[in-house]
Short mmCIF file of C-alpha atoms and ligand atoms in Angstrom, two decimals:
data_model
loop_
_atom_site.label_atom_id
_atom_site.label_comp_id
_atom_site.label_asym_id
_atom_site.label_seq_id
_atom_site.Cartn_x
_atom_site.Cartn_y
_atom_site.Cartn_z
CA MET S 281 -154.36 4.47 17.62
CA LEU S 282 -151.43 7.55 16.73
CA TYR S 283 -152.84 10.12 14.83
CA ILE S 284 -149.83 11.28 12.28
CA ASN S 285 -150.74 14.07 9.01
CA GLY S 286 -154.52 13.24 9.18
CA GLU S 287 -154.68 9.49 9.49
CA TRP S 288 -154.83 6.70 12.21
CA ARG S 289 -152.31 4.33 12.44
CA LYS S 290 -150.27 1.95 14.11
CA SER S 291 -146.86 2.31 15.75
CA ASN S 292 -143.73 1.32 13.41
CA CYS S 293 -142.96 -1.75 15.77
CA GLY S 294 -146.43 -2.91 16.75
CA ASP S 295 -145.91 -2.43 20.39
CA THR S 296 -149.06 -0.99 22.16
CA LEU S 297 -149.45 0.17 25.77
CA GLU S 298 -152.48 -1.18 28.04
CA VAL S 299 -154.94 0.58 29.65
CA MET S 300 -156.02 0.36 33.54
CA ASN S 301 -159.05 1.28 35.04
CA PRO S 302 -158.26 2.90 38.45
CA ALA S 303 -161.87 1.44 39.76
CA THR S 304 -161.27 -2.11 39.21
CA GLY S 305 -157.91 -2.88 38.05
CA GLN S 306 -159.13 -4.28 35.24
CA LEU S 307 -157.54 -3.38 31.32
CA ILE S 308 -160.04 -1.39 29.53
CA LYS S 309 -158.26 -2.04 26.11
CA SER S 310 -154.55 -1.81 24.97
CA VAL S 311 -153.70 1.35 22.49
CA ALA S 312 -151.04 2.11 19.61
CA SER S 313 -147.56 2.55 21.49
CA GLY S 314 -145.21 5.01 19.53
CA GLY S 315 -142.17 5.55 20.11
CA ARG S 316 -139.20 7.99 19.26
CA GLU S 317 -139.26 7.82 15.65
CA GLU S 318 -143.43 8.10 15.30
CA THR S 319 -142.78 11.03 17.14
CA ARG S 320 -140.08 12.40 14.58
CA GLU S 321 -142.44 11.75 12.13
CA ALA S 322 -145.42 13.60 13.07
CA ILE S 323 -143.39 17.12 13.93
CA GLU S 324 -142.03 16.02 10.16
CA CYS S 325 -145.75 16.69 8.96
CA ALA S 326 -146.15 19.44 11.86
CA LYS S 327 -143.63 21.73 9.99
CA GLU S 328 -144.78 20.63 6.92
CA ALA S 329 -148.42 21.69 7.45
CA PHE S 330 -147.38 24.96 9.53
CA LYS S 331 -146.09 26.27 6.37
CA THR S 332 -149.53 26.75 4.92
CA TRP S 333 -151.69 26.96 8.29
CA LYS S 334 -149.83 29.84 9.29
CA LYS S 335 -151.04 31.59 6.27
CA ALA S 336 -154.72 30.88 6.51
CA THR S 337 -156.78 33.93 8.27
CA GLY S 338 -157.80 33.51 11.85
CA GLU S 339 -161.12 33.82 10.54
CA GLN S 340 -159.94 30.17 8.76
CA ARG S 341 -158.34 28.31 11.69
CA GLY S 342 -161.30 29.77 14.17
CA SER S 343 -164.69 27.84 11.45
CA TYR S 344 -162.56 25.37 12.25
CA LEU S 345 -162.17 25.34 16.21
CA ALA S 346 -166.11 26.08 15.91
CA GLU S 347 -166.58 23.23 13.80
CA ALA S 348 -164.36 20.94 16.65
CA VAL S 349 -167.11 22.33 19.07
CA LYS S 350 -169.71 20.94 17.61
CA LYS S 351 -168.41 17.84 17.05
CA MET S 352 -167.29 17.82 20.58
CA LYS S 353 -170.52 18.42 21.51
CA GLU S 354 -172.27 15.54 20.07
CA LYS S 355 -170.04 13.26 21.15
CA ALA S 356 -169.82 14.59 25.04
CA ASP S 357 -171.18 11.96 26.75
CA ASP S 358 -169.05 9.24 25.14
CA ILE S 359 -166.13 11.42 25.90
CA ALA S 360 -167.22 11.69 29.33
CA GLU S 361 -167.46 7.55 30.14
CA THR S 362 -164.00 7.64 28.31
CA ILE S 363 -162.45 9.29 31.15
CA THR S 364 -164.44 7.98 34.01
CA LEU S 365 -163.19 4.43 32.62
CA GLU S 366 -159.68 5.68 32.10
CA MET S 367 -159.22 8.07 35.12
CA GLY S 368 -162.03 7.40 37.51
CA LYS S 369 -163.74 10.70 38.08
CA PRO S 370 -167.43 10.41 38.61
CA LEU S 371 -169.13 10.68 35.42
CA LEU S 372 -170.98 14.12 36.51
CA ASP S 373 -167.87 15.44 37.68
CA ALA S 374 -166.21 13.95 33.81
CA LYS S 375 -168.71 15.82 32.21
CA ARG S 376 -168.51 19.36 33.62
CA GLU S 377 -164.64 18.61 32.60
CA VAL S 378 -165.85 18.00 29.25
CA ALA S 379 -168.06 20.73 29.08
CA GLY S 380 -165.04 22.65 30.02
CA ALA S 381 -162.84 21.30 27.63
CA ILE S 382 -165.58 22.66 24.83
CA SER S 383 -165.73 26.22 26.53
CA TYR S 384 -161.40 26.57 25.45
CA LEU S 385 -162.21 25.47 21.99
CA ASP S 386 -165.09 27.75 21.74
CA TRP S 387 -163.59 30.51 23.25
CA TYR S 388 -160.45 30.73 21.04
CA ALA S 389 -162.98 29.76 17.97
CA GLU S 390 -163.55 33.43 18.28
CA GLU S 391 -160.48 34.69 19.40
CA ALA S 392 -158.51 33.77 16.68
CA LYS S 393 -160.13 36.56 14.66
CA ARG S 394 -158.45 38.92 17.23
CA ILE S 395 -154.42 39.12 17.11
CA TYR S 396 -153.14 42.04 17.12
CA GLY S 397 -150.08 44.00 16.37
CA GLU S 398 -149.14 47.40 17.45
CA THR S 399 -147.83 50.44 16.04
CA ILE S 400 -144.87 52.34 18.25
CA ALA S 401 -143.98 56.24 18.25
CA ALA S 402 -140.52 56.71 16.02
CA SER S 403 -137.76 58.21 17.30
CA HIS S 404 -136.91 59.65 13.07
CA PRO S 405 -139.81 61.60 10.82
CA ASP S 406 -139.22 59.38 8.50
CA LYS S 407 -139.76 56.15 10.45
CA HIS S 408 -142.30 53.90 10.80
CA LEU S 409 -142.01 51.11 13.20
CA MET S 410 -144.20 48.51 13.99
CA VAL S 411 -144.91 45.05 16.18
CA LEU S 412 -146.51 42.27 14.29
CA ARG S 413 -147.55 38.90 15.88
CA GLU S 414 -146.78 35.63 14.15
CA PRO S 415 -146.97 32.12 15.27
CA VAL S 416 -144.52 30.59 16.98
CA GLY S 417 -144.07 27.86 15.06
CA VAL S 418 -144.37 23.82 15.66
CA THR S 419 -145.38 22.96 18.94
CA ALA S 420 -145.34 19.93 21.04
CA ALA S 421 -147.74 19.37 23.99
CA ILE S 422 -147.91 17.13 26.78
CA THR S 423 -150.41 16.44 29.11
CA PRO S 424 -151.71 14.83 32.50
CA TRP S 425 -154.13 12.51 33.34
CA ASN S 426 -156.37 14.36 35.51
CA PHE S 427 -157.91 16.43 33.40
CA PRO S 428 -157.82 14.38 30.12
CA SER S 429 -159.65 16.18 27.92
CA SER S 430 -159.35 19.65 29.01
CA MET S 431 -156.22 20.13 29.41
CA ILE S 432 -155.53 19.46 25.75
CA THR S 433 -157.87 21.60 24.29
CA ARG S 434 -156.93 24.19 26.64
CA LYS S 435 -152.91 24.31 24.65
CA ILE S 436 -154.51 22.72 21.35
CA ALA S 437 -157.17 25.72 20.91
CA PRO S 438 -155.05 28.61 21.28
CA ALA S 439 -151.96 27.32 19.36
CA ILE S 440 -154.17 26.64 16.33
CA ALA S 441 -155.94 29.60 17.12
CA ALA S 442 -152.41 31.37 16.92
CA GLY S 443 -151.50 28.82 13.44
CA CYS S 444 -149.21 27.10 15.59
CA THR S 445 -149.29 23.26 14.57
CA VAL S 446 -148.95 20.57 17.32
CA VAL S 447 -148.01 17.55 18.07
CA LEU S 448 -149.29 16.03 21.41
CA LYS S 449 -148.39 13.30 23.73
CA PRO S 450 -151.43 12.49 26.43
CA ALA S 451 -150.17 10.89 30.01
CA PRO S 452 -150.18 7.14 29.45
CA SER S 453 -152.86 6.64 31.64
CA THR S 454 -155.17 8.23 29.95
CA PRO S 455 -155.14 7.99 25.97
CA LEU S 456 -158.08 6.85 25.20
CA SER S 457 -159.73 10.17 26.10
CA ALA S 458 -157.28 11.87 24.48
CA ILE S 459 -157.92 9.96 21.37
CA LYS S 460 -161.52 10.63 21.08
CA VAL S 461 -161.01 14.38 21.72
CA PHE S 462 -158.45 14.14 18.21
CA GLU S 463 -161.85 12.47 16.27
CA CYS S 464 -163.24 15.91 16.92
CA PHE S 465 -160.57 17.32 15.14
CA HIS S 466 -160.48 14.59 12.32
CA GLU S 467 -164.08 14.96 11.72
CA ALA S 468 -163.99 19.05 11.92
CA GLU S 469 -161.61 17.72 8.73
CA LEU S 470 -158.72 20.19 10.04
CA PRO S 471 -155.60 20.02 7.38
CA LYS S 472 -153.56 17.55 7.74
CA GLY S 473 -150.74 17.70 10.09
CA VAL S 474 -152.18 20.97 11.75
CA VAL S 475 -152.42 18.12 14.97
CA ASN S 476 -151.12 15.18 15.34
CA LEU S 477 -150.95 12.79 18.57
CA VAL S 478 -148.45 10.21 19.29
CA ILE S 479 -148.76 8.04 22.76
CA GLY S 480 -146.42 6.13 24.19
CA PRO S 481 -143.05 6.17 26.42
CA ALA S 482 -143.04 9.57 28.16
CA GLU S 483 -139.01 9.72 28.03
CA GLU S 484 -138.50 8.45 24.90
CA ILE S 485 -141.17 11.03 22.99
CA GLY S 486 -140.20 13.85 25.47
CA ASP S 487 -136.60 13.44 24.29
CA GLU S 488 -137.59 13.86 20.81
CA MET S 489 -139.64 16.87 21.74
CA THR S 490 -137.22 18.73 23.07
CA GLU S 491 -134.20 17.72 21.55
CA ASN S 492 -135.94 18.11 17.69
CA PRO S 493 -135.01 22.04 16.77
CA ASP S 494 -138.11 21.94 14.37
CA VAL S 495 -139.71 22.09 18.00
CA ARG S 496 -140.15 25.68 18.55
CA LYS S 497 -142.79 25.47 21.33
CA LEU S 498 -142.78 23.43 24.27
CA THR S 499 -146.03 23.38 26.58
CA PHE S 500 -146.01 21.40 29.52
CA THR S 501 -149.03 20.20 32.07
CA GLY S 502 -147.70 18.13 35.30
CA SER S 503 -145.35 17.40 38.23
CA THR S 504 -142.51 20.20 39.14
CA ASN S 505 -139.64 17.78 38.52
CA VAL S 506 -140.54 16.71 35.13
CA GLY S 507 -141.20 20.54 34.07
CA LYS S 508 -137.47 21.48 35.44
CA LEU S 509 -136.42 18.40 33.57
CA LEU S 510 -138.24 19.31 29.96
CA MET S 511 -137.29 22.95 30.51
CA ARG S 512 -133.70 21.54 30.56
CA LYS S 513 -133.75 19.66 27.76
CA SER S 514 -135.21 22.54 25.88
CA ALA S 515 -132.05 24.61 26.31
CA ASN S 516 -130.11 23.18 23.87
CA THR S 517 -132.13 24.79 21.41
CA VAL S 518 -133.80 27.29 23.65
CA LYS S 519 -137.36 26.55 22.58
CA LYS S 520 -140.24 29.05 24.04
CA VAL S 521 -141.96 27.27 26.94
CA SER S 522 -145.15 27.22 28.79
CA MET S 523 -144.90 25.16 31.88
CA GLU S 524 -148.24 24.64 34.29
CA LEU S 525 -146.23 22.26 37.62
CA GLY S 526 -147.33 21.45 41.13
CA GLY S 527 -149.15 23.83 43.51
CA HIS S 528 -149.55 23.67 47.45
CA ALA S 529 -152.91 25.81 47.79
CA PRO S 530 -153.92 27.23 51.68
CA LEU S 531 -157.79 27.97 51.63
CA ILE S 532 -157.95 30.55 54.84
CA VAL S 533 -161.35 31.07 56.77
CA PHE S 534 -161.18 34.09 58.74
CA ALA S 535 -163.49 34.85 61.33
CA ASP S 536 -165.60 37.31 59.51
CA ALA S 537 -166.70 34.51 57.15
CA ASP S 538 -169.31 32.48 56.18
CA LEU S 539 -168.72 29.43 57.57
CA GLU S 540 -171.49 27.55 55.37
CA ALA S 541 -169.58 28.82 51.94
CA ALA S 542 -166.40 28.05 53.10
CA VAL S 543 -167.10 24.34 54.15
CA GLN S 544 -168.72 23.78 50.52
CA GLY S 545 -165.11 25.56 49.06
CA VAL S 546 -163.24 23.09 50.55
CA LEU S 547 -165.42 20.04 49.34
CA LEU S 548 -165.27 21.93 45.91
CA THR S 549 -161.73 22.42 46.10
CA LYS S 550 -160.45 19.26 48.25
CA PHE S 551 -162.71 16.50 47.26
CA ARG S 552 -163.66 16.79 43.76
CA ASN S 553 -161.73 14.97 41.40
CA ALA S 554 -160.57 13.21 44.34
CA GLY S 555 -158.27 16.17 45.18
CA GLN S 556 -156.04 15.14 42.29
CA THR S 557 -155.86 18.39 41.01
CA CYS S 558 -153.11 21.05 40.87
CA ILE S 559 -155.32 24.49 42.40
CA SER S 560 -156.92 21.60 44.87
CA THR S 561 -156.82 23.02 48.54
CA ASN S 562 -153.66 21.39 50.51
CA ARG S 563 -153.94 23.54 54.01
CA ILE S 564 -156.88 24.85 55.47
CA TYR S 565 -156.02 27.81 57.49
CA VAL S 566 -158.81 28.39 60.25
CA ALA S 567 -159.08 31.19 62.59
CA GLU S 568 -158.78 29.63 65.72
CA SER S 569 -161.61 31.79 67.27
CA ILE S 570 -164.00 29.03 65.10
CA ALA S 571 -161.73 26.36 64.24
CA ASN S 572 -163.71 23.22 66.95
CA GLU S 573 -166.94 24.69 64.84
CA PHE S 574 -165.87 24.69 60.86
CA GLY S 575 -163.94 21.29 61.41
CA LYS S 576 -167.15 19.34 63.28
CA LYS S 577 -168.89 21.40 60.46
CA LEU S 578 -166.79 20.19 57.61
CA ALA S 579 -166.58 16.70 59.13
CA GLN S 580 -170.35 16.18 58.70
CA GLU S 581 -170.42 17.14 55.19
CA VAL S 582 -167.29 15.16 54.23
CA GLU S 583 -168.79 11.33 55.56
CA LYS S 584 -172.11 12.50 53.18
CA LEU S 585 -169.70 12.26 50.54
CA THR S 586 -170.02 8.59 48.73
CA VAL S 587 -166.89 6.43 47.72
CA GLY S 588 -166.89 4.23 44.34
CA ASN S 589 -166.72 3.41 40.83
CA GLY S 590 -167.52 6.63 39.31
CA ILE S 591 -169.49 5.16 36.35
CA GLU S 592 -171.85 4.13 38.99
CA GLU S 593 -174.71 6.99 40.08
CA GLY S 594 -174.18 8.75 43.02
CA ILE S 595 -170.62 8.74 43.44
CA ASP S 596 -168.98 11.87 45.05
CA VAL S 597 -165.45 10.65 45.27
CA GLY S 598 -163.82 8.17 42.62
CA PRO S 599 -160.50 6.16 42.84
CA LEU S 600 -157.29 7.92 42.53
CA ILE S 601 -154.77 7.54 39.60
CA ASN S 602 -153.15 4.36 40.95
CA SER S 603 -151.47 2.20 43.99
CA LEU S 604 -148.36 4.71 43.88
CA ALA S 605 -150.80 7.56 44.46
CA LEU S 606 -152.95 5.60 47.33
CA GLU S 607 -149.13 5.01 48.92
CA LYS S 608 -148.33 8.58 48.57
CA VAL S 609 -151.88 9.32 50.44
CA GLU S 610 -151.46 7.17 53.67
CA SER S 611 -147.87 7.77 54.00
CA HIS S 612 -149.34 11.60 54.36
CA VAL S 613 -152.14 10.82 57.17
CA GLU S 614 -149.76 8.34 58.80
CA ASP S 615 -147.15 11.33 59.36
CA ALA S 616 -149.72 13.77 60.08
CA ILE S 617 -151.28 11.36 62.79
CA ARG S 618 -147.51 10.49 63.84
CA LYS S 619 -146.96 14.36 64.88
CA ASN S 620 -150.55 14.43 66.83
CA GLY S 621 -152.96 15.12 64.21
CA LYS S 622 -156.44 13.84 65.08
CA VAL S 623 -158.59 12.56 62.14
CA LEU S 624 -161.97 13.42 62.55
CA CYS S 625 -163.66 11.56 59.74
CA GLY S 626 -161.70 9.07 56.95
CA GLY S 627 -158.22 8.42 57.51
CA ARG S 628 -158.21 4.55 55.74
CA ARG S 629 -158.31 2.49 52.45
CA VAL S 630 -161.66 1.59 51.06
CA GLU S 631 -161.63 -1.83 49.97
CA ILE S 632 -164.11 -1.94 46.83
CA THR S 633 -163.18 -4.33 43.92
CA LYS S 634 -159.15 -3.84 42.97
CA GLY S 635 -159.09 -0.21 42.81
CA HIS S 636 -157.29 2.70 44.42
CA PHE S 637 -159.76 3.92 47.07
CA TYR S 638 -159.17 6.17 50.41
CA GLU S 639 -161.88 7.58 52.16
CA PRO S 640 -162.30 11.12 52.44
CA THR S 641 -160.39 12.29 55.15
CA VAL S 642 -160.50 15.23 57.47
CA ILE S 643 -157.57 16.09 60.07
CA ASN S 644 -157.32 18.44 63.16
CA ASN S 645 -154.82 20.39 64.46
CA ALA S 646 -152.32 19.67 61.58
CA HIS S 647 -148.63 21.59 62.35
CA ASP S 648 -146.22 22.84 60.10
CA ASP S 649 -143.52 20.41 60.18
CA MET S 650 -146.00 17.86 59.03
CA LYS S 651 -145.68 16.29 55.28
CA ILE S 652 -149.48 17.67 54.01
CA SER S 653 -148.18 21.07 54.96
CA THR S 654 -145.64 21.79 52.24
CA GLU S 655 -145.93 18.33 49.98
CA GLU S 656 -148.58 17.98 47.60
CA THR S 657 -150.96 14.81 48.64
CA PHE S 658 -152.74 14.97 45.55
CA GLY S 659 -155.63 12.70 47.54
CA PRO S 660 -159.06 13.03 49.47
CA VAL S 661 -157.01 14.31 52.79
CA ALA S 662 -158.48 17.70 54.35
CA PRO S 663 -155.66 19.25 57.24
CA ILE S 664 -157.11 21.75 59.27
CA PHE S 665 -154.18 24.24 60.72
CA THR S 666 -155.40 26.92 62.61
CA PHE S 667 -153.70 30.78 62.80
CA LYS S 668 -154.17 33.46 65.47
CA ASP S 669 -153.83 36.85 62.91
CA GLU S 670 -154.01 38.51 59.45
CA ALA S 671 -150.03 39.37 59.62
CA GLU S 672 -149.48 35.56 60.87
CA ILE S 673 -151.41 33.70 58.64
CA ILE S 674 -149.95 35.83 55.33
CA GLN S 675 -146.36 34.57 56.33
CA ARG S 676 -147.69 30.73 56.41
CA ALA S 677 -150.10 30.98 53.46
CA ASN S 678 -146.98 31.89 51.11
CA HIS S 679 -145.44 28.71 50.39
CA GLU S 680 -141.54 29.07 49.82
CA SER S 681 -141.26 26.99 46.23
CA TYR S 682 -145.14 27.12 45.32
CA GLY S 683 -147.29 29.67 43.95
CA LEU S 684 -150.67 28.45 41.71
CA ALA S 685 -153.57 29.01 43.84
CA ALA S 686 -155.01 30.45 46.99
CA TYR S 687 -158.23 31.10 48.19
CA CYS S 688 -159.79 32.87 50.80
CA PHE S 689 -163.16 33.59 53.00
CA THR S 690 -164.07 36.14 54.71
CA ASN S 691 -166.64 38.93 54.48
CA ASP S 692 -164.39 42.09 55.59
CA LEU S 693 -163.78 43.58 51.97
CA GLY S 694 -160.57 45.16 52.73
CA ARG S 695 -159.23 42.67 54.66
CA GLY S 696 -159.94 40.46 50.94
CA HIS S 697 -157.91 42.67 49.04
CA ARG S 698 -155.33 43.05 51.72
CA MET S 699 -155.01 39.23 50.60
CA VAL S 700 -155.30 39.42 47.00
CA LYS S 701 -152.27 41.99 47.68
CA GLU S 702 -150.09 40.07 50.03
CA LEU S 703 -150.64 36.28 48.41
CA GLU S 704 -147.91 35.15 46.51
CA TYR S 705 -150.07 32.74 44.18
CA GLY S 706 -151.05 33.36 40.46
CA ILE S 707 -154.82 32.75 41.00
CA ILE S 708 -156.31 33.95 44.23
CA GLY S 709 -160.18 33.23 44.67
CA ILE S 710 -161.91 35.64 47.09
CA ASN S 711 -165.00 33.93 49.00
CA ASP S 712 -164.71 31.80 44.66
CA ALA S 713 -163.80 27.81 45.06
CA SER S 714 -164.06 28.09 41.74
CA PRO S 715 -162.54 30.64 39.45
CA ILE S 716 -161.04 28.87 36.62
CA VAL S 717 -162.99 29.96 33.22
CA PRO S 718 -161.66 29.96 29.75
CA GLN S 719 -161.30 33.82 29.07
CA ALA S 720 -158.98 33.74 32.49
CA PRO S 721 -155.68 33.53 32.26
CA PHE S 722 -154.53 30.25 34.28
CA GLY S 723 -150.69 29.90 35.87
CA GLY S 724 -148.88 29.97 38.31
CA ILE S 725 -145.69 31.84 39.66
CA LYS S 726 -142.45 31.07 41.61
CA GLU S 727 -142.16 27.08 40.92
CA SER S 728 -145.55 26.36 40.03
CA GLY S 729 -145.30 27.67 36.12
CA ILE S 730 -144.22 29.83 33.32
CA GLY S 731 -146.58 31.47 30.94
CA LYS S 732 -150.23 31.71 31.62
CA GLU S 733 -153.29 29.35 29.45
CA GLY S 734 -156.58 30.66 28.56
CA GLY S 735 -157.90 34.11 28.21
CA LYS S 736 -155.69 36.96 25.88
CA SER S 737 -152.51 35.48 28.13
CA GLY S 738 -152.76 32.49 26.46
CA LEU S 739 -153.14 33.06 22.45
CA LEU S 740 -149.55 35.19 23.58
CA GLU S 741 -147.85 32.40 24.53
CA TYR S 742 -148.01 31.04 20.95
CA LEU S 743 -147.43 34.02 19.25
CA GLU S 744 -143.58 35.83 18.72
CA GLU S 745 -143.61 39.20 18.31
CA LYS S 746 -141.62 40.82 15.33
CA PHE S 747 -140.46 44.21 15.72
CA VAL S 748 -140.20 45.79 11.94
CA SER S 749 -138.35 49.51 11.48
CA ILE S 750 -139.25 51.10 8.03
CA ASN S 751 -137.09 54.10 6.91
CA MET S 752 -139.42 56.09 4.49
CA GLY S 753 -137.15 58.30 3.22
CA ASN S 754 -135.24 58.30 -0.32
P1 LIG P 1229 -147.64 13.13 37.31
O1 LIG P 1229 -146.96 12.53 38.51
O2 LIG P 1229 -148.86 13.50 37.67
O3 LIG P 1229 -147.98 11.80 36.62
P2 LIG P 1229 -146.26 13.99 35.50
O4 LIG P 1229 -145.32 15.02 35.41
O5 LIG P 1229 -145.45 12.43 36.14
O6 LIG P 1229 -146.95 13.99 36.49
O7 LIG P 1229 -147.00 13.75 34.09
C1 LIG P 1229 -147.34 14.60 33.75
C2 LIG P 1229 -147.21 14.17 32.10
O8 LIG P 1229 -145.33 14.52 31.25
C3 LIG P 1229 -147.78 12.73 31.12
O9 LIG P 1229 -148.32 12.64 29.61
C4 LIG P 1229 -146.57 12.46 31.87
O10 LIG P 1229 -146.15 10.68 30.23
C5 LIG P 1229 -145.24 13.19 31.34
N1 LIG P 1229 -144.08 12.77 31.42
C6 LIG P 1229 -143.22 12.27 32.90
N2 LIG P 1229 -141.77 12.08 32.58
C7 LIG P 1229 -141.51 12.65 31.03
C8 LIG P 1229 -140.38 12.81 30.15
N3 LIG P 1229 -139.07 12.96 31.28
N4 LIG P 1229 -140.39 13.10 29.40
C9 LIG P 1229 -141.76 13.54 28.99
N5 LIG P 1229 -142.58 13.74 29.74
C10 LIG P 1229 -142.73 12.85 30.63
#
């Protein structure tokens, strides 16, 4: 179903989209699929709604978000199950995601009251200078399938807290979770047109979103290539853009690190969501002197992970999203083996039902000329590279084009700080493999993105500064 101007509806020409379960290859459901026309209608409604929504107080806007929190808590288990069915992550992880999704609504429900301006010292005694912060306007949001609920609230919560109205396009593979999240907004009785949901062909909807001059802001999470395309398309109408794009995270383990903690860090950042996260570890750099021991310990733990349909109990690693994703993972592993990589565990497809499963894999003896050392694998493959000293690893850890997340394990305080200074990434975890919280800015540098989500910075992305100079003289 599409959700436009506070109403659930079909598309104008009755088109539908099939949603498949990646764990079984079976059809879950068909949903209404709209295109350019419906997107234009949704933008029109969002434009109309903006006229009054921007005048609501922060307290009023926050109270709608607080209501949405209540509704989402009531539906949490149902949303989690939907996530598992349509994108495959284990149910427990899906529940964690929904809790995360709620935390963004909750945090911005409070923060809606805390939008501040500034006054500036004038250069003339008769002048008053001030800066006001006002909502940007109609916002188009495009979200990915790997976190199909939390990527929505991470965009919508700050947007509506700031006073913007939104038209959202979820990924075509995960529209059902988006519908469930929008049911919460509907039940929270958000005024008509404040949030709108359009499901359908990406390019068609994307073209309307980027070409329509009434859209003043575009917020996107997805691949770097699509992000670049959307930036180019948004240039004609000079939209404000936020881009959360690809990453290629290094995880560095120094010889002085707590090895158990580092192994747990890899399990968390590499095998959660089957490695399908933009902040997933892609390169594990281990000090030469401890590399064998580390590889053994890691492989021992990885072998314990259970692969299967995430809806069943006790599953650690679910399927990959589709057959293309599976082929990419396979090609990265084959390339690594051809270049003398040693498979410590895993390394093959798993034939369960008709799902897209791949064994959790650890590869030793990884080298900088392998595909996995520069391209995003987006799968459960952990390559171990070795390094000699700090100077060398600083050089190798920084990526030519990506700069999203980096992790480092060391028990040397000074070294930890030096790494923070040298690593060219937007998010850094020192002895911390799960640094993401709603109150902190999430975002990359270089080709990993523009702008932040979460925290105060996340709110500023939806606000425009207006400078006012008042001459009090007569
Ligand atoms: P992934 O490879 O992880 O699926 P994508 O960047 O292809 O990442 O997808 C992220 C989001 O961008 C999805 O909602 C997808 O439908 C959307 N998308 C893909 N191509 C386009 C496009 N040309 N215009 C607008 N949205 C697009």
